[in-house]
mmCIF file of C-alpha atoms in Angstrom:
data_model
loop_
_atom_site.group_PDB
_atom_site.id
_atom_site.type_symbol
_atom_site.label_atom_id
_atom_site.label_comp_id
_atom_site.label_asym_id
_atom_site.label_seq_id
_atom_site.Cartn_x
_atom_site.Cartn_y
_atom_site.Cartn_z
ATOM 1 C CA MET A 1 -21.478 -2.073 -11.534
ATOM 2 C CA THR A 2 -18.926 -4.453 -12.987
ATOM 3 C CA LYS A 3 -18.118 -2.379 -15.963
ATOM 4 C CA ASP A 4 -17.445 0.802 -13.661
ATOM 5 C CA LEU A 5 -15.235 -1.065 -11.678
ATOM 6 C CA ASP A 6 -13.374 -2.801 -14.422
ATOM 7 C CA ASP A 7 -12.890 1.451 -16.091
ATOM 8 C CA ARG A 8 -11.518 2.719 -12.705
ATOM 9 C CA MET A 9 -9.203 -0.244 -12.261
ATOM 10 C CA HIS A 10 -7.872 0.949 -15.732
ATOM 11 C CA PHE A 11 -8.121 3.914 -15.464
ATOM 12 C CA ALA A 12 -5.586 3.918 -12.060
ATOM 13 C CA ILE A 13 -3.584 1.139 -13.765
ATOM 14 C CA ASP A 14 -3.145 3.839 -16.549
ATOM 15 C CA LEU A 15 -2.396 6.594 -13.822
ATOM 16 C CA ALA A 16 -0.043 5.170 -11.257
ATOM 17 C CA ARG A 17 1.761 3.929 -14.692
ATOM 18 C CA ARG A 18 1.892 7.735 -15.596
ATOM 19 C CA ALA A 19 2.774 8.970 -11.910
ATOM 20 C CA GLY A 20 5.883 6.023 -11.473
ATOM 21 C CA GLU A 21 7.073 7.510 -15.259
ATOM 22 C CA LEU A 22 7.492 11.570 -13.318
ATOM 23 C CA GLY A 23 8.742 10.497 -10.126
ATOM 24 C CA LEU A 24 11.479 8.415 -11.811
ATOM 25 C CA LYS A 25 12.693 11.620 -13.137
ATOM 26 C CA TYR A 26 12.410 12.855 -9.546
ATOM 27 C CA PHE A 27 14.429 9.515 -8.588
ATOM 28 C CA ARG A 28 16.846 10.190 -11.298
ATOM 29 C CA ASP A 29 18.507 13.623 -10.269
ATOM 30 C CA LEU A 30 18.448 13.525 -6.512
ATOM 31 C CA ASP A 31 20.979 15.773 -6.230
ATOM 32 C CA SER A 32 18.798 18.420 -7.056
ATOM 33 C CA LEU A 33 15.425 17.064 -4.898
ATOM 34 C CA ALA A 34 14.560 18.711 -1.959
ATOM 35 C CA VAL A 35 13.275 16.646 1.159
ATOM 36 C CA GLU A 36 12.514 17.902 4.140
ATOM 37 C CA SER A 37 11.770 16.168 7.087
ATOM 38 C CA LYS A 38 8.214 15.235 8.999
ATOM 39 C CA GLY A 39 9.000 14.311 11.960
ATOM 40 C CA HIS A 40 11.823 10.817 13.482
ATOM 41 C CA GLN A 41 12.677 8.761 9.616
ATOM 42 C CA ASP A 42 9.231 9.996 8.129
ATOM 43 C CA LEU A 43 10.538 12.258 4.975
ATOM 44 C CA VAL A 44 8.544 14.291 2.454
ATOM 45 C CA SER A 45 10.385 15.506 -1.079
ATOM 46 C CA GLU A 46 9.025 17.688 -3.501
ATOM 47 C CA ALA A 47 8.409 14.624 -5.796
ATOM 48 C CA ASP A 48 6.135 13.356 -3.335
ATOM 49 C CA ARG A 49 3.848 16.293 -3.431
ATOM 50 C CA GLU A 50 4.781 16.988 -7.702
ATOM 51 C CA VAL A 51 3.395 13.447 -7.993
ATOM 52 C CA GLU A 52 0.105 13.574 -5.722
ATOM 53 C CA LEU A 53 -0.860 17.048 -7.430
ATOM 54 C CA PHE A 54 0.020 15.091 -11.291
ATOM 55 C CA ILE A 55 -2.779 12.704 -9.533
ATOM 56 C CA ARG A 56 -5.289 14.633 -8.257
ATOM 57 C CA ALA A 57 -5.082 16.460 -11.636
ATOM 58 C CA ALA A 58 -6.048 13.374 -13.394
ATOM 59 C CA ILE A 59 -8.722 12.170 -11.021
ATOM 60 C CA ALA A 60 -10.243 15.582 -10.733
ATOM 61 C CA ASP A 61 -10.755 15.639 -14.680
ATOM 62 C CA VAL A 62 -12.242 11.954 -14.601
ATOM 63 C CA TYR A 63 -13.857 11.877 -12.019
ATOM 64 C CA PRO A 64 -14.641 15.027 -10.738
ATOM 65 C CA GLN A 65 -17.325 14.289 -8.332
ATOM 66 C CA ASP A 66 -15.730 11.491 -6.254
ATOM 67 C CA GLY A 67 -13.491 12.310 -2.780
ATOM 68 C CA ILE A 68 -9.745 11.955 -2.375
ATOM 69 C CA ILE A 69 -8.021 11.535 0.651
ATOM 70 C CA GLY A 70 -3.645 11.715 -0.083
ATOM 71 C CA GLU A 71 -0.697 11.470 2.317
ATOM 72 C CA GLU A 72 0.024 15.053 1.088
ATOM 73 C CA HIS A 73 -2.697 17.651 0.061
ATOM 74 C CA ALA A 74 -6.014 18.077 1.875
ATOM 75 C CA ALA A 75 -8.501 15.575 1.549
ATOM 76 C CA VAL A 76 -11.576 16.214 -1.052
ATOM 77 C CA THR A 77 -14.684 15.560 -0.345
ATOM 78 C CA GLY A 78 -17.231 13.915 -3.168
ATOM 79 C CA THR A 79 -20.749 13.026 -3.863
ATOM 80 C CA THR A 80 -21.589 9.615 -5.167
ATOM 81 C CA GLY A 81 -19.705 7.700 -1.827
ATOM 82 C CA HIS A 82 -16.620 7.123 -3.912
ATOM 83 C CA VAL A 83 -13.127 8.110 -2.321
ATOM 84 C CA TRP A 84 -9.609 7.376 -4.377
ATOM 85 C CA VAL A 85 -6.931 6.808 -1.611
ATOM 86 C CA ILE A 86 -3.251 7.474 -2.661
ATOM 87 C CA ASP A 87 0.044 7.194 -2.092
ATOM 88 C CA PRO A 88 2.449 9.256 -4.533
ATOM 89 C CA ILE A 89 5.477 7.369 -3.497
ATOM 90 C CA ASP A 90 5.450 5.046 -0.442
ATOM 91 C CA GLY A 91 9.001 4.855 0.568
ATOM 92 C CA THR A 92 10.538 7.742 0.890
ATOM 93 C CA ALA A 93 12.737 6.798 3.017
ATOM 94 C CA ASN A 94 14.301 4.754 -0.224
ATOM 95 C CA PHE A 95 13.797 7.314 -2.896
ATOM 96 C CA VAL A 96 15.271 10.131 -2.111
ATOM 97 C CA ARG A 97 18.218 7.838 -0.775
ATOM 98 C CA GLY A 98 18.411 6.307 -4.216
ATOM 99 C CA ILE A 99 17.206 2.918 -3.135
ATOM 100 C CA PRO A 100 15.305 1.644 -5.669
ATOM 101 C CA ALA A 101 12.541 0.506 -3.719
ATOM 102 C CA TRP A 102 9.305 2.544 -3.834
ATOM 103 C CA CYS A 103 5.805 2.832 -4.996
ATOM 104 C CA VAL A 104 2.760 4.624 -6.273
ATOM 105 C CA VAL A 105 -0.108 3.761 -4.531
ATOM 106 C CA ILE A 106 -3.617 4.120 -5.722
ATOM 107 C CA ALA A 107 -6.940 2.772 -4.684
ATOM 108 C CA CYS A 108 -10.781 3.100 -4.924
ATOM 109 C CA ALA A 109 -12.651 2.518 -1.698
ATOM 110 C CA ARG A 110 -16.960 3.155 -2.049
ATOM 111 C CA ASP A 111 -18.369 3.533 1.077
ATOM 112 C CA GLY A 112 -15.146 2.668 3.176
ATOM 113 C CA GLU A 113 -15.176 -1.142 1.851
ATOM 114 C CA THR A 114 -11.395 -0.839 -1.097
ATOM 115 C CA VAL A 115 -12.803 -1.410 -4.822
ATOM 116 C CA VAL A 116 -10.162 -1.007 -6.959
ATOM 117 C CA GLY A 117 -5.892 -1.773 -5.852
ATOM 118 C CA VAL A 118 -2.918 -0.682 -7.949
ATOM 119 C CA ILE A 119 0.357 -0.702 -6.567
ATOM 120 C CA HIS A 120 2.583 0.591 -9.602
ATOM 121 C CA GLU A 121 6.757 0.036 -8.941
ATOM 122 C CA PRO A 122 8.605 2.385 -11.811
ATOM 123 C CA SER A 123 11.933 0.261 -10.893
ATOM 124 C CA THR A 124 10.952 -2.658 -11.389
ATOM 125 C CA ASP A 125 8.260 -1.891 -14.181
ATOM 126 C CA GLU A 126 6.305 -3.756 -12.129
ATOM 127 C CA THR A 127 1.913 -2.904 -11.693
ATOM 128 C CA PHE A 128 0.434 -5.107 -9.331
ATOM 129 C CA TYR A 129 -3.646 -4.939 -9.426
ATOM 130 C CA GLY A 130 -6.826 -5.665 -9.052
ATOM 131 C CA ARG A 131 -10.797 -4.749 -8.211
ATOM 132 C CA LEU A 132 -13.071 -6.036 -5.841
ATOM 133 C CA GLY A 133 -13.928 -9.923 -7.284
ATOM 134 C CA GLY A 134 -11.949 -9.910 -10.260
ATOM 135 C CA GLY A 135 -8.501 -11.201 -8.825
ATOM 136 C CA ALA A 136 -5.205 -10.191 -8.819
ATOM 137 C CA PHE A 137 -3.095 -9.458 -11.124
ATOM 138 C CA LEU A 138 0.853 -8.197 -12.248
ATOM 139 C CA ASN A 139 1.558 -7.707 -15.005
ATOM 140 C CA GLY A 140 -1.280 -8.859 -16.768
ATOM 141 C CA LYS A 141 -0.414 -13.170 -14.990
ATOM 142 C CA PRO A 142 -3.143 -13.792 -12.467
ATOM 143 C CA ILE A 143 -0.745 -14.072 -8.512
ATOM 144 C CA LYS A 144 -1.991 -15.447 -5.792
ATOM 145 C CA THR A 145 -0.601 -15.887 -1.671
ATOM 146 C CA SER A 146 1.846 -18.076 -1.382
ATOM 147 C CA ASN A 147 0.670 -21.199 0.210
ATOM 148 C CA ALA A 148 3.029 -22.092 2.816
ATOM 149 C CA ALA A 149 1.532 -23.258 6.896
ATOM 150 C CA SER A 150 4.889 -22.936 8.442
ATOM 151 C CA LEU A 151 6.579 -19.774 9.804
ATOM 152 C CA SER A 152 9.293 -21.856 8.571
ATOM 153 C CA GLU A 153 9.152 -22.136 4.157
ATOM 154 C CA GLY A 154 9.531 -17.877 3.655
ATOM 155 C CA ALA A 155 9.823 -14.844 4.735
ATOM 156 C CA VAL A 156 6.993 -12.561 6.500
ATOM 157 C CA GLY A 157 6.587 -8.336 6.281
ATOM 158 C CA THR A 158 6.691 -6.303 9.132
ATOM 159 C CA GLY A 159 6.329 -2.932 8.963
ATOM 160 C CA LEU A 160 7.259 -0.621 11.377
ATOM 161 C CA SER A 161 4.175 2.150 12.547
ATOM 162 C CA ASN A 162 5.562 5.508 14.108
ATOM 163 C CA ARG A 163 2.009 5.249 15.710
ATOM 164 C CA ALA A 164 3.278 2.365 18.163
ATOM 165 C CA SER A 165 5.515 1.154 20.756
ATOM 166 C CA THR A 166 8.898 -0.051 18.716
ATOM 167 C CA LYS A 167 8.996 -2.698 21.936
ATOM 168 C CA ASN A 168 6.437 -4.546 20.287
ATOM 169 C CA VAL A 169 6.933 -4.631 16.620
ATOM 170 C CA VAL A 170 10.688 -6.288 17.683
ATOM 171 C CA THR A 171 8.818 -8.662 20.611
ATOM 172 C CA LEU A 172 7.079 -9.795 16.759
ATOM 173 C CA ILE A 173 10.458 -10.583 14.782
ATOM 174 C CA SER A 174 11.206 -12.460 17.985
ATOM 175 C CA LEU A 175 8.132 -15.023 17.532
ATOM 176 C CA ILE A 176 8.346 -15.417 14.073
ATOM 177 C CA MET A 177 12.262 -16.044 14.581
ATOM 178 C CA ALA A 178 11.755 -18.828 16.945
ATOM 179 C CA GLU A 179 8.806 -20.640 14.741
ATOM 180 C CA GLY A 180 11.249 -20.770 12.257
ATOM 181 C CA GLY A 181 10.813 -18.120 10.337
ATOM 182 C CA VAL A 182 12.216 -14.918 9.030
ATOM 183 C CA PHE A 183 11.700 -10.765 8.677
ATOM 184 C CA TYR A 184 11.503 -8.789 5.168
ATOM 185 C CA ARG A 185 11.478 -5.030 5.413
ATOM 186 C CA ASN A 186 12.815 -3.384 2.795
ATOM 187 C CA ALA A 187 10.610 0.587 4.375
ATOM 188 C CA SER A 188 7.641 0.187 1.814
ATOM 189 C CA GLY A 189 4.404 -1.026 3.036
ATOM 190 C CA ALA A 190 2.571 -0.915 0.538
ATOM 191 C CA LEU A 191 4.974 -2.840 -1.815
ATOM 192 C CA MET A 192 5.235 -5.461 0.676
ATOM 193 C CA LEU A 193 1.860 -5.959 0.854
ATOM 194 C CA ALA A 194 1.853 -6.262 -3.657
ATOM 195 C CA TYR A 195 4.587 -8.919 -2.419
ATOM 196 C CA ALA A 196 2.674 -10.141 -0.389
ATOM 197 C CA ALA A 197 -0.329 -10.844 -2.637
ATOM 198 C CA SER A 198 1.982 -12.593 -5.064
ATOM 199 C CA GLY A 199 3.308 -14.918 -3.052
ATOM 200 C CA ARG A 200 7.036 -13.497 -2.606
ATOM 201 C CA LEU A 201 5.939 -12.907 1.352
ATOM 202 C CA LEU A 202 4.148 -15.611 3.255
ATOM 203 C CA GLY A 203 2.395 -12.496 4.520
ATOM 204 C CA TYR A 204 2.576 -8.602 5.063
ATOM 205 C CA VAL A 205 2.018 -7.661 9.355
ATOM 206 C CA GLU A 206 1.936 -4.165 10.734
ATOM 207 C CA GLU A 207 0.437 -2.856 13.958
ATOM 208 C CA HIS A 208 -0.766 0.609 12.287
ATOM 209 C CA MET A 209 -0.902 1.673 8.213
ATOM 210 C CA ASN A 210 -2.963 5.497 7.165
ATOM 211 C CA ALA A 211 -5.545 3.865 4.261
ATOM 212 C CA TRP A 212 -3.338 5.186 1.692
ATOM 213 C CA ASP A 213 -0.220 2.732 2.243
ATOM 214 C CA CYS A 214 -1.856 0.186 3.399
ATOM 215 C CA LEU A 215 -6.162 -0.144 0.986
ATOM 216 C CA ALA A 216 -4.445 -0.731 -2.080
ATOM 217 C CA GLY A 217 -2.638 -4.073 -0.760
ATOM 218 C CA MET A 218 -5.079 -5.497 1.291
ATOM 219 C CA LEU A 219 -7.385 -5.976 -1.634
ATOM 220 C CA LEU A 220 -5.342 -7.204 -3.682
ATOM 221 C CA VAL A 221 -4.271 -10.594 -1.193
ATOM 222 C CA GLU A 222 -7.728 -10.947 -0.488
ATOM 223 C CA GLU A 223 -8.718 -11.570 -4.029
ATOM 224 C CA ALA A 224 -5.208 -13.149 -5.172
ATOM 225 C CA GLY A 225 -6.759 -16.030 -2.337
ATOM 226 C CA GLY A 226 -5.115 -14.562 0.974
ATOM 227 C CA THR A 227 -7.085 -13.584 4.111
ATOM 228 C CA VAL A 228 -6.457 -9.613 5.754
ATOM 229 C CA LEU A 229 -7.743 -8.531 9.612
ATOM 230 C CA ARG A 230 -10.767 -6.522 7.857
ATOM 231 C CA ALA A 231 -10.319 -2.796 8.594
ATOM 232 C CA ASP A 232 -13.471 -1.035 10.206
ATOM 233 C CA PRO A 233 -15.216 0.628 6.710
ATOM 234 C CA LYS A 234 -16.305 3.451 8.603
ATOM 235 C CA THR A 235 -12.909 4.345 9.972
ATOM 236 C CA VAL A 236 -10.371 3.047 8.381
ATOM 237 C CA LEU A 237 -10.776 5.768 5.535
ATOM 238 C CA ASP A 238 -10.263 9.310 8.428
ATOM 239 C CA HIS A 239 -7.948 6.594 11.015
ATOM 240 C CA GLY A 240 -6.080 3.056 8.926
ATOM 241 C CA THR A 241 -6.284 0.674 10.555
ATOM 242 C CA GLN A 242 -3.842 -2.508 11.436
ATOM 243 C CA VAL A 243 -2.652 -4.643 9.303
ATOM 244 C CA ILE A 244 -2.531 -8.439 9.316
ATOM 245 C CA THR A 245 -2.018 -10.328 5.856
ATOM 246 C CA GLY A 246 -1.861 -13.707 4.417
ATOM 247 C CA GLY A 247 -1.628 -17.068 2.238
ATOM 248 C CA SER A 248 -4.905 -18.359 4.072
ATOM 249 C CA ARG A 249 -3.163 -20.754 5.503
ATOM 250 C CA ILE A 250 -0.333 -18.979 7.371
ATOM 251 C CA PHE A 251 -2.196 -16.709 8.733
ATOM 252 C CA PRO A 252 -4.225 -17.868 11.439
ATOM 253 C CA GLY A 253 -0.783 -18.403 13.026
ATOM 254 C CA LEU A 254 0.308 -14.599 12.435
ATOM 255 C CA GLN A 255 -2.801 -13.395 13.233
ATOM 256 C CA ALA A 256 -1.742 -15.386 17.029
ATOM 257 C CA LEU A 257 1.669 -14.063 17.034
ATOM 258 C CA CYS A 258 0.609 -10.176 16.473
ATOM 259 C CA ALA A 259 -2.076 -10.448 19.494
ATOM 260 C CA GLU A 260 0.636 -11.649 21.617
ATOM 261 C CA ALA A 261 2.968 -8.735 20.651
ATOM 262 C CA PHE A 262 0.508 -6.005 19.329
ATOM 263 C CA GLU A 263 -0.902 -3.671 22.119
ATOM 264 C CA PRO A 264 -5.362 -4.625 22.353
ATOM 265 C CA THR A 265 -7.081 -2.913 19.296
ATOM 266 C CA HIS A 266 -10.209 -0.832 20.555
#
């Protein structure tokens, strides 16, 4: 089983890097990029769709019996219990405006539990990756979540979900700042989760995230020694989850603030 997970992880690392190279070609030629709106502050580009097709083709070639769930194309049902969960470009709003804060996200789940996670940021050539029980790494070096116990010791990544009330995140930010903390947002939830896993951020929270945005990063936070609000394996792939993550010492306080700011989950 361990060898299979290692094989899947190394496959995903290589694939994310190759997909990132393809994404960079579009990123360097934005003047000719076709972009459309899916809703308020929700964009999709030709690059998103083409990079996802590239990733799907590679998975179908190597793991033809596995399922695939992605942001831009229909789900593929598999027979192995393994499902690849992909976001070809997380941070599309940044991407289409020339801001180099976007990433390729590839996770693999087995019966709803994430077993492999890779987040690759092409603009900096940083690849965050890990597998269940194997630790978390950045370009080959082990990473650890922050050991901070106080919000005054760093910044908390905050997401803005279009499936939750805007006032809730405003409330959360106010609570964080009242405790001497600051918030950080770069419009890529997956990248902020990677930063939480590597200790650059104290943690990352968002009232609701889709599976393709959060599964890889949540695994990395746990494998880097942090704590996450556990997602329901029966529903997370189809319906997403609330995300609260952080270093183990900061997590209880963050969870308490989120309980105060967010709508109760049912």
